[in-house]
Amino acid sequence: MTLFLTPRFFLAVALLATGFVVAFFLPWLLGPMQIALGVFVVLALLDALLLYSPAKNNAPPVFGRRVMGDKLANGSDNELQIYVENNYRFSIQTETIDEIPHQFQRRDVLFRATVKPGETQVINYQLRPTKRGEYEFGSVNIFAASPLGLVRRRFRFDQGRTVPVYPSFLQMRQYELLAIHNRLTEVGVKRVRRVGHSMEFEQIRPYVPGDDPRSINWKATARRTGTSDTLVINHFQDERAQQVYCLIDKGRVMRMPFDGLSLLDYAINATLVVSNIALLKHDKAGLITFSNRPGATLAADRRPGHLLKLLEILYRQKTKYLETDFELLYATVRARIKQRSLLVLFTNFETLHGMQRQLPYLRRLAKDHLLLVIFFENTELREYLDAPAATTEDVYNQTIAEKFAQEKRQIVLELQRYGIYSLLTAPKDLTVNTINKYLEFKARGMI
């Protein structure tokens, strides 16, 4: 069925019914009400004829289409557009309903607009997926009404398609553009003062005011004649081709959700961004995922197409309900990574005892590599602690919550005690804080 009655139609029917009821008591009103009924029937038929009248140039009266990318970014706001084209000879009132995937659990994707004859209306809206996988989009339904507005005609455009939701490549592109233009500070990445010269020699060049005098090459200067303008310095560049591996825990501890995203998805999005930043810094990026059994492994590299391989692997990762085997992780790292590398381990420890059980394997990893252990602050617990306590029960609960928060901080101190670098971060700040740590290690010449 393509023809539907509008609220205006039912309002008119209600008014007519009321008028006929009143005419039962006021007989003189019966004649005018019969005329009104006849006018209403004629207008309703005329309205339907207008909607089924041929459009200009024999084109479809109304045309609509959805425009979106080939894939969506998980955890990011993805832009979508719907184009509504009016080929009638009169303006139409439209209601557009997009059949979005059930995963979004939204019932408000309805847009009203007035489209003049020969014009195209562009509807912009956003979708934020919180799970990776395939999403099924349905049709675009456009309900058009003439200026009379008594009936409306449905136009259905079958644009059903399957769209994959990948780790947040939109976030990756944002950081990439900022890194290229040296504007990472705009998103919270700190400027880190470089310590010493843990860099590779590139060339000798003339000294200019502002250069570090400690970089002057006196031997090369002595071979030149002239004034002090002939001073030359050694020019260095960042050490390149260092290996950066992201190790992602897929055990049950990474299933915890924050703001709709699981900790695993936060780690995956951060891995994609940090790996891309490492490639921009001319380092090599690699990946190891693990749980109770070996996961995906991608050797560190920086050849063209490597980032796309990383994206495809991250797209397929899922959490497990079982306990993570850190001994297996150590064995995998020892077998796969022969060169000293930066290991960025994404996991989560809720208790000090839970971390101490894995500490022997973490110490072995830190012995051969530069290890950064990243785990998550419970932001919901922090909000509960910041709220004022109204009752004795609230005081008791906040005391217990503070104990858990304190235990997280003890984990950091315990790791530092054994020379293991750690980062306790809120999930939403994970990407920025991880980039800061990576750039800090680069500036200090630790990798």
XYZ file of N, CA and C in Angstrom, residues 95-344:
750
model
N 8.118 13.311 4.948
C 8.612 12.630 6.134
C 9.488 11.488 5.652
N 10.758 11.529 5.999
C 11.717 10.523 5.541
C 12.108 9.630 6.702
N 11.954 8.337 6.511
C 12.312 7.346 7.524
C 13.391 6.441 6.932
N 14.539 6.420 7.608
C 15.634 5.555 7.163
C 15.631 4.298 8.030
N 15.639 3.145 7.384
C 15.654 1.874 8.103
C 17.092 1.518 8.455
N 17.524 1.974 9.642
C 18.897 1.752 10.073
C 19.011 0.393 10.761
N 20.230 -0.140 10.922
C 20.409 -1.461 11.552
C 19.881 -1.503 12.981
N 19.433 -2.686 13.369
C 18.827 -2.838 14.698
C 19.833 -2.617 15.815
N 21.133 -2.735 15.525
C 22.135 -2.564 16.581
C 22.100 -1.175 17.205
N 21.628 -0.178 16.471
C 21.612 1.182 17.008
C 20.468 1.407 17.998
N 19.430 0.582 17.916
C 18.298 0.696 18.842
C 17.751 2.127 18.882
N 17.573 2.699 17.706
C 17.029 4.052 17.601
C 15.704 4.022 16.850
N 14.760 4.817 17.320
C 13.447 4.915 16.680
C 13.145 6.363 16.292
N 14.181 7.176 16.228
C 13.973 8.602 15.963
C 14.557 9.047 14.635
N 14.832 8.088 13.741
C 15.423 8.455 12.451
C 14.308 8.825 11.486
N 13.611 9.903 11.808
C 12.520 10.438 10.998
C 12.780 11.926 10.796
N 12.740 12.374 9.549
C 13.087 13.753 9.222
C 11.956 14.382 8.412
N 11.515 15.563 8.824
C 10.466 16.297 8.116
C 11.085 17.463 7.365
N 10.582 17.703 6.177
C 11.128 18.794 5.370
C 10.101 19.241 4.341
N 10.227 20.478 3.910
C 9.440 21.021 2.803
C 10.352 21.153 1.603
N 9.954 20.523 0.497
C 10.789 20.532 -0.698
C 10.024 21.219 -1.829
N 10.582 22.267 -2.356
C 9.957 23.000 -3.446
C 10.102 22.237 -4.765
N 9.255 22.549 -5.750
C 9.345 21.820 -7.031
C 10.714 21.999 -7.691
N 11.272 20.879 -8.151
C 12.559 20.917 -8.834
C 13.754 21.014 -7.919
N 13.543 21.012 -6.609
C 14.650 21.147 -5.673
C 15.003 19.798 -5.036
N 16.209 19.773 -4.449
C 16.676 18.587 -3.733
C 17.026 18.976 -2.307
N 16.441 18.268 -1.368
C 16.717 18.514 0.050
C 17.740 17.494 0.530
N 18.768 17.980 1.246
C 19.805 17.095 1.780
C 19.616 16.984 3.292
N 19.448 15.775 3.762
C 19.276 15.506 5.194
C 20.576 14.913 5.720
N 21.157 15.548 6.721
C 22.398 15.078 7.322
C 22.112 14.551 8.731
N 22.650 13.398 9.039
C 22.551 12.899 10.400
C 23.740 11.990 10.685
N 23.883 11.576 11.946
C 25.043 10.805 12.370
C 24.617 9.511 13.052
N 25.461 8.509 12.893
C 25.285 7.239 13.593
C 26.589 6.880 14.288
N 26.474 6.402 15.520
C 27.663 6.005 16.298
C 27.544 4.532 16.689
N 28.167 3.646 15.932
C 28.149 2.237 16.308
C 29.069 1.988 17.501
N 28.761 0.974 18.274
C 29.574 0.631 19.435
C 30.065 -0.816 19.396
N 29.830 -1.498 18.283
C 30.327 -2.853 18.118
C 30.821 -3.025 16.688
N 31.918 -3.769 16.559
C 32.401 -4.085 15.215
C 31.579 -5.227 14.621
N 31.569 -5.320 13.302
C 30.806 -6.371 12.638
C 30.041 -5.827 11.450
N 29.120 -6.634 10.927
C 28.334 -6.252 9.757
C 26.977 -5.701 10.183
N 26.603 -4.598 9.586
C 25.344 -3.925 9.899
C 24.474 -3.904 8.640
N 23.192 -4.266 8.801
C 22.265 -4.331 7.672
C 21.390 -3.067 7.628
N 21.550 -2.279 6.575
C 20.684 -1.120 6.345
C 19.523 -1.536 5.445
N 18.343 -1.001 5.746
C 17.160 -1.298 4.945
C 16.888 -0.230 3.907
N 15.606 0.031 3.664
C 15.200 0.969 2.622
C 15.083 2.384 3.174
N 15.023 3.325 2.238
C 14.710 4.720 2.556
C 13.248 4.945 2.170
N 12.420 5.313 3.142
C 10.991 5.535 2.907
C 10.701 7.030 2.968
N 10.088 7.539 1.900
C 9.737 8.961 1.838
C 8.222 9.072 1.681
N 7.579 9.741 2.630
C 6.143 9.990 2.583
C 5.937 11.436 2.136
N 5.274 11.601 0.972
C 5.083 12.935 0.385
C 3.619 13.347 0.463
N 3.398 14.594 0.838
C 2.045 15.157 0.909
C 2.013 16.461 0.126
N 0.885 16.704 -0.555
C 0.706 17.950 -1.308
C 0.392 19.087 -0.343
N 0.268 20.326 -0.843
C -0.105 21.436 0.060
C -1.435 21.217 0.768
N -2.345 20.387 0.208
C -3.607 20.102 0.906
C -3.383 19.274 2.166
N -2.474 18.337 2.084
C -2.052 17.596 3.262
C -3.064 16.645 3.853
N -4.039 16.157 3.045
C -5.033 15.223 3.570
C -4.579 13.769 3.442
N -3.854 13.460 2.412
C -3.302 12.122 2.222
C -1.827 12.265 1.849
N -1.119 11.172 1.958
C 0.285 11.198 1.553
C 0.638 9.889 0.863
N 1.608 9.978 -0.005
C 2.012 8.832 -0.807
C 3.410 8.389 -0.377
N 3.558 7.076 -0.249
C 4.862 6.544 0.163
C 5.682 6.145 -1.052
N 6.936 6.570 -1.036
C 7.918 6.166 -2.042
C 9.008 5.387 -1.311
N 9.244 4.194 -1.773
C 10.207 3.306 -1.113
C 11.382 3.050 -2.040
N 12.554 3.345 -1.567
C 13.755 3.162 -2.370
C 14.591 2.068 -1.730
N 14.669 0.961 -2.436
C 15.320 -0.226 -1.897
C 16.820 -0.041 -1.939
N 17.357 0.445 -0.845
C 18.798 0.635 -0.752
C 19.382 -0.259 0.331
N 18.810 -1.422 0.503
C 19.337 -2.351 1.488
C 20.770 -2.735 1.155
N 21.636 -2.650 2.148
C 23.044 -2.988 1.945
C 23.669 -3.377 3.276
N 24.734 -4.147 3.175
C 25.491 -4.565 4.355
C 26.750 -3.727 4.449
N 26.952 -3.107 5.600
C 28.099 -2.222 5.798
C 28.906 -2.722 6.990
N 30.204 -2.949 6.815
C 31.027 -3.379 7.959
C 31.386 -2.198 8.857
N 31.475 -2.461 10.140
C 31.919 -1.458 11.113
C 33.331 -1.838 11.538
N 34.290 -0.988 11.176
C 35.701 -1.224 11.446
C 36.147 -0.438 12.679
N 37.328 -0.768 13.228
C 37.907 0.110 14.252
C 37.970 1.546 13.745
N 37.996 2.487 14.671
C 37.748 3.885 14.306
C 38.837 4.488 13.417
N 38.710 4.265 12.114
C 39.624 4.879 11.156
C 39.411 6.392 11.085
N 38.219 6.879 11.480
C 38.009 8.326 11.516
C 38.887 8.972 12.572
N 38.961 8.345 13.736
C 39.854 8.840 14.787
C 41.301 8.777 14.324
N 41.665 7.712 13.630
C 43.025 7.568 13.126
C 43.366 8.692 12.151
N 42.439 8.999 11.236
C 42.691 10.074 10.267
C 42.808 11.426 10.958
N 41.987 11.636 11.999
C 42.054 12.902 12.726
C 43.442 13.096 13.333
N 43.947 12.089 14.019
C 45.270 12.200 14.624
C 46.358 12.277 13.562
N 46.164 11.587 12.446
C 47.157 11.631 11.370
C 47.302 13.043 10.808
N 46.167 13.692 10.551
C 46.222 15.061 10.021
C 46.868 16.006 11.026
N 46.531 15.845 12.295
C 47.114 16.712 13.316
C 48.613 16.462 13.450
N 49.026 15.202 13.320
C 50.451 14.890 13.423
C 51.229 15.462 12.245
N 50.645 15.385 11.052
C 51.328 15.908 9.861
C 51.551 17.411 9.986
N 50.572 18.110 10.567
C 50.665 19.570 10.696
C 51.155 20.007 12.075
N 51.721 19.056 12.847
C 52.281 19.369 14.177
C 51.260 20.063 15.083
N 50.043 19.552 15.094
C 48.974 20.162 15.889
C 48.357 19.146 16.857
N 49.137 18.158 17.257
C 48.608 17.145 18.161
C 48.261 17.720 19.532
N 48.860 18.855 19.877
C 48.549 19.467 21.177
C 47.084 19.864 21.270
N 46.398 20.022 20.139
C 44.993 20.426 20.153
C 44.090 19.347 20.744
N 44.544 18.100 20.746
C 43.729 17.011 21.290
C 44.332 16.463 22.580
N 45.258 17.203 23.180
C 45.790 16.813 24.475
C 47.143 16.146 24.457
N 47.742 15.947 23.268
C 49.078 15.357 23.202
C 50.095 16.408 23.616
N 50.955 16.066 24.553
C 51.884 17.033 25.120
C 53.120 17.195 24.240
N 53.689 18.389 24.307
C 55.000 18.605 23.700
C 56.056 18.094 24.671
N 56.891 17.189 24.204
C 57.884 16.576 25.075
C 59.257 17.109 24.709
N 59.973 17.615 25.721
C 61.312 18.138 25.488
C 62.257 16.973 25.265
N 62.990 17.040 24.156
C 63.915 15.968 23.817
C 65.131 16.022 24.729
N 65.519 14.860 25.212
C 66.660 14.759 26.120
C 67.833 14.142 25.378
N 68.941 14.868 25.305
C 70.161 14.329 24.717
C 70.056 14.117 23.227
N 70.970 13.305 22.686
C 71.037 13.048 21.254
C 70.901 11.563 20.998
N 69.797 10.981 21.354
C 69.607 9.584 21.011
C 68.950 9.526 19.647
N 69.716 10.075 18.672
C 69.194 10.178 17.309
C 70.272 9.757 16.329
N 69.870 9.571 15.078
C 70.791 9.165 14.029
C 71.356 10.389 13.330
N 72.664 10.334 13.019
C 73.284 11.423 12.284
C 72.752 11.443 10.849
N 72.414 12.646 10.370
C 71.888 12.767 9.012
C 72.839 13.520 8.098
N 73.315 14.724 8.506
C 74.161 15.520 7.635
C 74.829 16.630 8.435
N 75.797 17.301 7.791
C 76.403 18.508 8.348
C 75.830 19.697 7.588
N 75.463 20.731 8.330
C 74.904 21.916 7.680
C 75.389 23.161 8.400
N 75.274 24.339 7.760
C 75.734 25.588 8.381
C 74.964 25.890 9.655
N 75.683 26.486 10.594
C 75.073 26.884 11.858
C 74.186 28.112 11.650
N 73.012 28.107 12.264
C 72.126 29.268 12.232
C 71.743 29.600 13.662
N 71.481 30.888 13.943
C 71.107 31.259 15.307
C 69.911 30.438 15.800
N 70.023 29.959 17.023
C 68.973 29.128 17.600
C 69.342 27.665 17.653
N 70.347 27.239 16.868
C 70.804 25.845 16.927
C 71.517 25.582 18.240
N 71.509 24.339 18.661
C 72.170 23.937 19.897
C 73.690 24.020 19.696
N 74.405 24.874 20.448
C 75.871 24.997 20.269
C 76.597 23.679 20.509
N 75.990 22.775 21.294
C 76.645 21.496 21.551
C 76.719 20.629 20.301
N 75.961 20.996 19.274
C 75.972 20.203 18.037
C 77.015 20.691 17.038
N 77.792 21.735 17.395
C 78.791 22.264 16.462
C 79.876 21.211 16.220
N 80.183 20.994 14.974
C 81.242 20.067 14.589
C 82.518 20.881 14.410
N 83.352 20.888 15.455
C 84.532 21.764 15.432
C 85.568 21.278 14.424
N 85.691 19.991 14.234
C 86.666 19.493 13.266
C 86.300 19.931 11.856
N 85.011 19.794 11.506
C 84.593 20.225 10.174
C 84.712 21.729 10.027
N 84.476 22.476 11.116
C 84.589 23.931 11.071
C 86.036 24.340 10.852
N 86.973 23.619 11.503
C 88.397 23.966 11.392
C 88.908 23.796 9.973
N 88.286 22.899 9.226
C 88.725 22.686 7.849
C 88.241 23.767 6.915
N 87.396 24.658 7.440
C 86.885 25.752 6.622
C 87.643 27.025 6.964
N 87.646 27.942 6.063
C 88.305 29.230 6.284
C 87.258 30.305 6.299
N 87.563 31.388 6.993
C 86.630 32.510 7.007
C 86.249 32.869 8.420
N 85.114 33.504 8.563
C 84.632 33.994 9.859
C 83.821 32.928 10.547
N 83.232 33.378 11.652
C 82.404 32.443 12.410
C 81.154 32.028 11.659
N 80.891 32.752 10.557
C 79.716 32.370 9.762
C 79.891 30.999 9.130
N 81.152 30.487 9.158
C 81.403 29.189 8.520
C 81.240 28.036 9.509
N 80.734 28.334 10.731
C 80.476 27.257 11.683
C 79.482 26.256 11.089
N 79.761 24.989 11.324
C 78.825 23.955 10.856
C 78.452 23.081 12.042
N 77.279 22.491 11.968
C 76.797 21.628 13.044
C 76.383 20.282 12.477
N 76.344 19.316 13.378
C 75.819 18.002 13.010
C 74.302 18.039 13.104
N 73.645 17.609 12.060
C 72.187 17.572 12.055
C 71.745 16.134 12.243
N 70.861 15.951 13.218
C 70.385 14.607 13.552
C 68.912 14.461 13.193
N 68.498 13.259 13.032
C 67.086 12.943 12.862
C 66.716 11.850 13.863
N 65.403 11.722 14.099
C 64.960 10.690 15.027
C 65.439 9.314 14.575
N 65.783 8.495 15.540
C 66.105 7.116 15.204
C 64.882 6.466 14.561
N 65.132 5.748 13.504
C 64.023 5.190 12.736
C 64.017 3.667 12.805
N 62.918 3.109 12.284
C 62.770 1.658 12.141
C 62.809 0.933 13.471
N 62.392 1.600 14.563
C 62.233 0.911 15.834
C 60.908 0.145 15.817
N 60.863 -0.966 16.491
C 59.663 -1.800 16.486
C 58.734 -1.429 17.632
N 57.453 -1.220 17.293
C 56.421 -0.915 18.281
C 55.328 -1.969 18.131
N 55.182 -2.797 19.159
C 54.170 -3.848 19.142
C 53.059 -3.511 20.128
N 51.822 -3.610 19.683
C 50.669 -3.495 20.570
C 50.203 -4.899 20.925
N 50.143 -5.189 22.223
C 49.704 -6.488 22.721
C 48.322 -6.303 23.335
N 47.318 -6.944 22.771
C 45.931 -6.724 23.186
C 45.391 -7.961 23.884
N 45.006 -7.770 25.131
C 44.375 -8.823 25.927
C 42.913 -8.961 25.489
N 42.500 -10.187 25.127
C 41.112 -10.432 24.701
C 40.339 -11.262 25.731
N 40.852 -11.331 26.953
C 40.194 -12.113 27.983
C 38.947 -11.435 28.531
N 38.361 -12.044 29.532
C 37.085 -11.575 30.077
C 37.196 -10.189 30.692
N 38.394 -9.811 31.171
C 38.548 -8.497 31.810
C 38.359 -7.352 30.824
N 38.419 -7.663 29.528
C 38.298 -6.609 28.508
C 36.882 -6.495 27.962
N 35.938 -7.200 28.554
C 34.550 -7.118 28.100
C 33.782 -5.986 28.774
N 34.357 -5.411 29.813
C 33.658 -4.370 30.562
C 33.349 -3.180 29.660
N 32.091 -2.691 29.656
C 31.741 -1.578 28.766
C 31.816 -0.226 29.481
N 32.224 0.791 28.725
C 32.183 2.176 29.166
C 31.682 3.018 28.009
N 30.612 3.754 28.246
C 30.022 4.605 27.219
C 29.683 3.804 25.960
N 29.210 2.585 26.176
C 28.768 1.760 25.054
C 29.845 0.903 24.441
N 31.120 1.269 24.584
C 32.223 0.517 23.985
C 32.862 -0.383 25.035
N 33.251 -1.591 24.626
C 33.985 -2.465 25.529
C 35.429 -1.985 25.630
N 36.119 -2.422 26.679
C 37.532 -2.063 26.834
C 38.355 -2.583 25.658
N 37.947 -3.724 25.106
C 38.658 -4.257 23.944
C 38.563 -3.290 22.780
N 37.390 -2.725 22.548
C 37.236 -1.794 21.432
C 38.018 -0.506 21.665
N 38.070 -0.042 22.916
C 38.923 1.109 23.210
C 40.379 0.786 22.880
N 40.825 -0.407 23.264
C 42.204 -0.806 22.994
C 42.464 -0.943 21.502
N 41.496 -1.479 20.773
C 41.658 -1.655 19.325
C 41.737 -0.296 18.629
N 40.853 0.632 19.000
C 40.896 1.966 18.390
C 42.218 2.662 18.695
N 42.687 2.551 19.951
C 43.963 3.173 20.315
C 45.120 2.528 19.570
N 45.071 1.203 19.393
C 46.127 0.497 18.662
C 46.239 0.999 17.234
N 45.101 1.195 16.583
C 45.113 1.676 15.208
C 45.747 3.056 15.113
N 45.390 3.954 16.040
C 45.923 5.314 16.013
C 47.412 5.321 16.332
N 47.808 4.637 17.406
C 49.215 4.634 17.817
C 50.088 3.975 16.752
N 49.602 2.912 16.141
C 50.377 2.262 15.073
C 50.576 3.208 13.897
N 49.546 3.957 13.553
C 49.671 4.910 12.460
C 50.654 6.027 12.811
N 50.616 6.528 14.054
C 51.567 7.552 14.485
C 52.985 6.998 14.432
N 53.165 5.740 14.855
C 54.492 5.125 14.799
C 55.001 5.038 13.364
N 54.114 4.699 12.428
C 54.522 4.642 11.020
C 54.901 6.029 10.510
N 54.150 7.055 10.938
C 54.489 8.418 10.539
C 55.839 8.844 11.101
N 56.209 8.279 12.243
C 57.515 8.562 12.855
C 58.600 7.640 12.311
N 58.271 6.905 11.246
C 59.211 6.008 10.559
C 59.595 4.799 11.403
N 58.772 4.458 12.381
C 58.971 3.221 13.125
C 58.151 2.107 12.488
N 58.354 0.901 12.988
C 57.608 -0.249 12.498
C 56.531 -0.614 13.509
N 55.346 -0.944 13.024
C 54.216 -1.275 13.897
C 53.855 -2.743 13.739
N 53.625 -3.405 14.879
C 53.226 -4.805 14.870
C 52.097 -5.042 15.856
N 51.568 -6.257 15.863
C 50.394 -6.573 16.686
C 50.444 -8.021 17.153
N 50.064 -8.219 18.432
C 49.841 -9.555 18.975
C 48.579 -9.500 19.824
N 47.625 -10.382 19.552
C 46.443 -10.507 20.406
C 46.499 -11.855 21.106
N 45.927 -11.918 22.305
C 46.044 -13.146 23.088
C 44.893 -13.227 24.078
N 44.606 -14.419 24.507
C 43.632 -14.668 25.589
C 44.070 -15.948 26.289
N 43.204 -16.957 26.314
C 43.612 -18.241 26.877
C 44.344 -19.100 25.855
N 44.386 -18.606 24.626
C 45.115 -19.288 23.557
C 45.658 -18.245 22.599
N 46.595 -18.614 21.729
C 47.195 -17.617 20.834
C 46.152 -16.947 19.951
N 46.383 -15.667 19.685
C 45.503 -14.906 18.806
C 46.205 -14.531 17.529
N 45.831 -13.399 16.993
C 46.419 -12.933 15.737
C 47.790 -12.322 15.998
N 48.679 -12.481 15.031
C 50.027 -11.915 15.115
C 50.369 -11.270 13.783
N 50.879 -10.050 13.852
C 51.333 -9.341 12.655
C 52.716 -8.794 12.945
N 53.705 -9.263 12.182
C 55.082 -8.829 12.406
C 55.223 -7.333 12.150
N 56.070 -6.681 12.932
C 56.283 -5.239 12.789
C 56.863 -4.930 11.417
N 56.287 -3.925 10.777
C 56.715 -3.537 9.433
C 56.203 -2.134 9.177
N 56.675 -1.515 8.097
C 56.166 -0.202 7.714
C 56.044 -0.072 6.201
N 55.949 -1.199 5.514
C 55.787 -1.171 4.058
C 54.372 -0.722 3.686
N 54.197 -0.204 2.463
C 52.851 0.216 2.036
C 51.848 -0.942 2.161
N 50.683 -0.633 2.642
C 49.654 -1.651 2.815
C 49.681 -2.328 4.177
N 50.710 -2.029 4.975
C 50.804 -2.686 6.285
C 49.672 -2.235 7.212
N 49.335 -0.949 7.165
C 48.276 -0.444 8.030
C 46.929 -1.067 7.666
N 46.698 -1.314 6.386
C 45.454 -1.955 5.959
C 45.378 -3.385 6.494
N 46.504 -4.105 6.489
C 46.532 -5.455 7.077
C 46.189 -5.394 8.557
N 46.749 -4.402 9.248
C 46.480 -4.239 10.669
C 44.994 -3.967 10.915
N 44.412 -3.115 10.082
C 42.991 -2.784 10.218
C 42.115 -4.014 10.041
N 42.414 -4.841 9.060
C 41.618 -6.038 8.802
C 41.713 -7.032 9.962
N 42.897 -7.160 10.550
C 43.052 -8.069 11.678
C 42.285 -7.558 12.887
N 42.393 -6.263 13.171
C 41.699 -5.686 14.313
C 40.180 -5.804 14.169
N 39.695 -5.726 12.941
C 38.256 -5.816 12.680
C 37.675 -7.138 13.157
N 38.470 -8.204 13.106
C 37.961 -9.552 13.393
C 38.141 -9.973 14.853
N 38.734 -9.142 15.689
C 39.023 -9.550 17.067
C 37.777 -9.511 17.947
N 37.643 -10.507 18.810
C 36.523 -10.586 19.747
C 37.049 -10.995 21.121
N 36.328 -10.572 22.159
C 36.724 -10.941 23.513
C 36.299 -12.369 23.817
N 36.977 -12.937 24.797
C 36.659 -14.279 25.287
C 36.159 -14.172 26.728
N 35.502 -15.207 27.181
C 34.978 -15.222 28.550
C 35.947 -15.884 29.525
N 37.111 -16.322 29.059
C 38.025 -17.083 29.891
C 39.166 -16.216 30.417
N 39.927 -16.769 31.354
C 41.055 -16.066 31.950
C 42.209 -15.995 30.955
N 42.909 -14.866 30.960
C 44.020 -14.663 30.033
C 45.250 -15.433 30.508
N 45.983 -16.001 29.550
C 47.193 -16.763 29.845
C 48.407 -15.891 29.511
N 48.994 -15.260 30.539
C 50.154 -14.398 30.305
C 51.422 -15.201 30.045
N 51.462 -16.411 30.507
C 52.617 -17.259 30.172
C 52.650 -17.525 28.679
N 51.480 -17.722 28.102
C 51.380 -17.899 26.655
C 51.831 -16.641 25.928
N 51.461 -15.475 26.452
C 51.905 -14.214 25.845
C 53.417 -14.125 25.846
N 54.043 -14.454 26.976
C 55.502 -14.384 27.048
C 56.146 -15.321 26.035
N 55.598 -16.532 25.916
C 56.150 -17.490 24.965
C 55.996 -16.988 23.533
N 54.854 -16.365 23.235
C 54.627 -15.837 21.883
C 55.598 -14.707 21.565
N 55.770 -13.790 22.528
C 56.690 -12.668 22.306
C 58.115 -13.175 22.114
N 58.512 -14.111 22.941
C 59.883 -14.628 22.831
C 60.118 -15.324 21.500
N 59.096 -16.003 20.986
C 59.256 -16.729 19.723
C 59.168 -15.808 18.514
N 58.359 -14.747 18.606
C 58.087 -13.914 17.433
C 58.927 -12.637 17.361
N 59.334 -12.089 18.495
C 60.017 -10.791 18.487
C 61.460 -10.998 18.925
N 62.386 -10.907 17.987
C 63.806 -11.153 18.252
C 64.566 -9.870 18.573
N 64.036 -8.736 18.166
C 64.714 -7.450 18.370
C 64.057 -6.703 19.528
N 64.881 -5.984 20.314
C 64.316 -5.197 21.411
C 63.297 -4.211 20.863
N 62.111 -4.204 21.459
C 61.002 -3.423 20.922
C 60.232 -2.756 22.052
N 59.406 -1.790 21.679
C 58.442 -1.221 22.609
C 57.192 -2.092 22.582
N 56.821 -2.636 23.732
C 55.618 -3.454 23.849
C 54.565 -2.653 24.602
N 53.468 -2.343 23.935
C 52.362 -1.610 24.553
C 51.276 -2.631 24.866
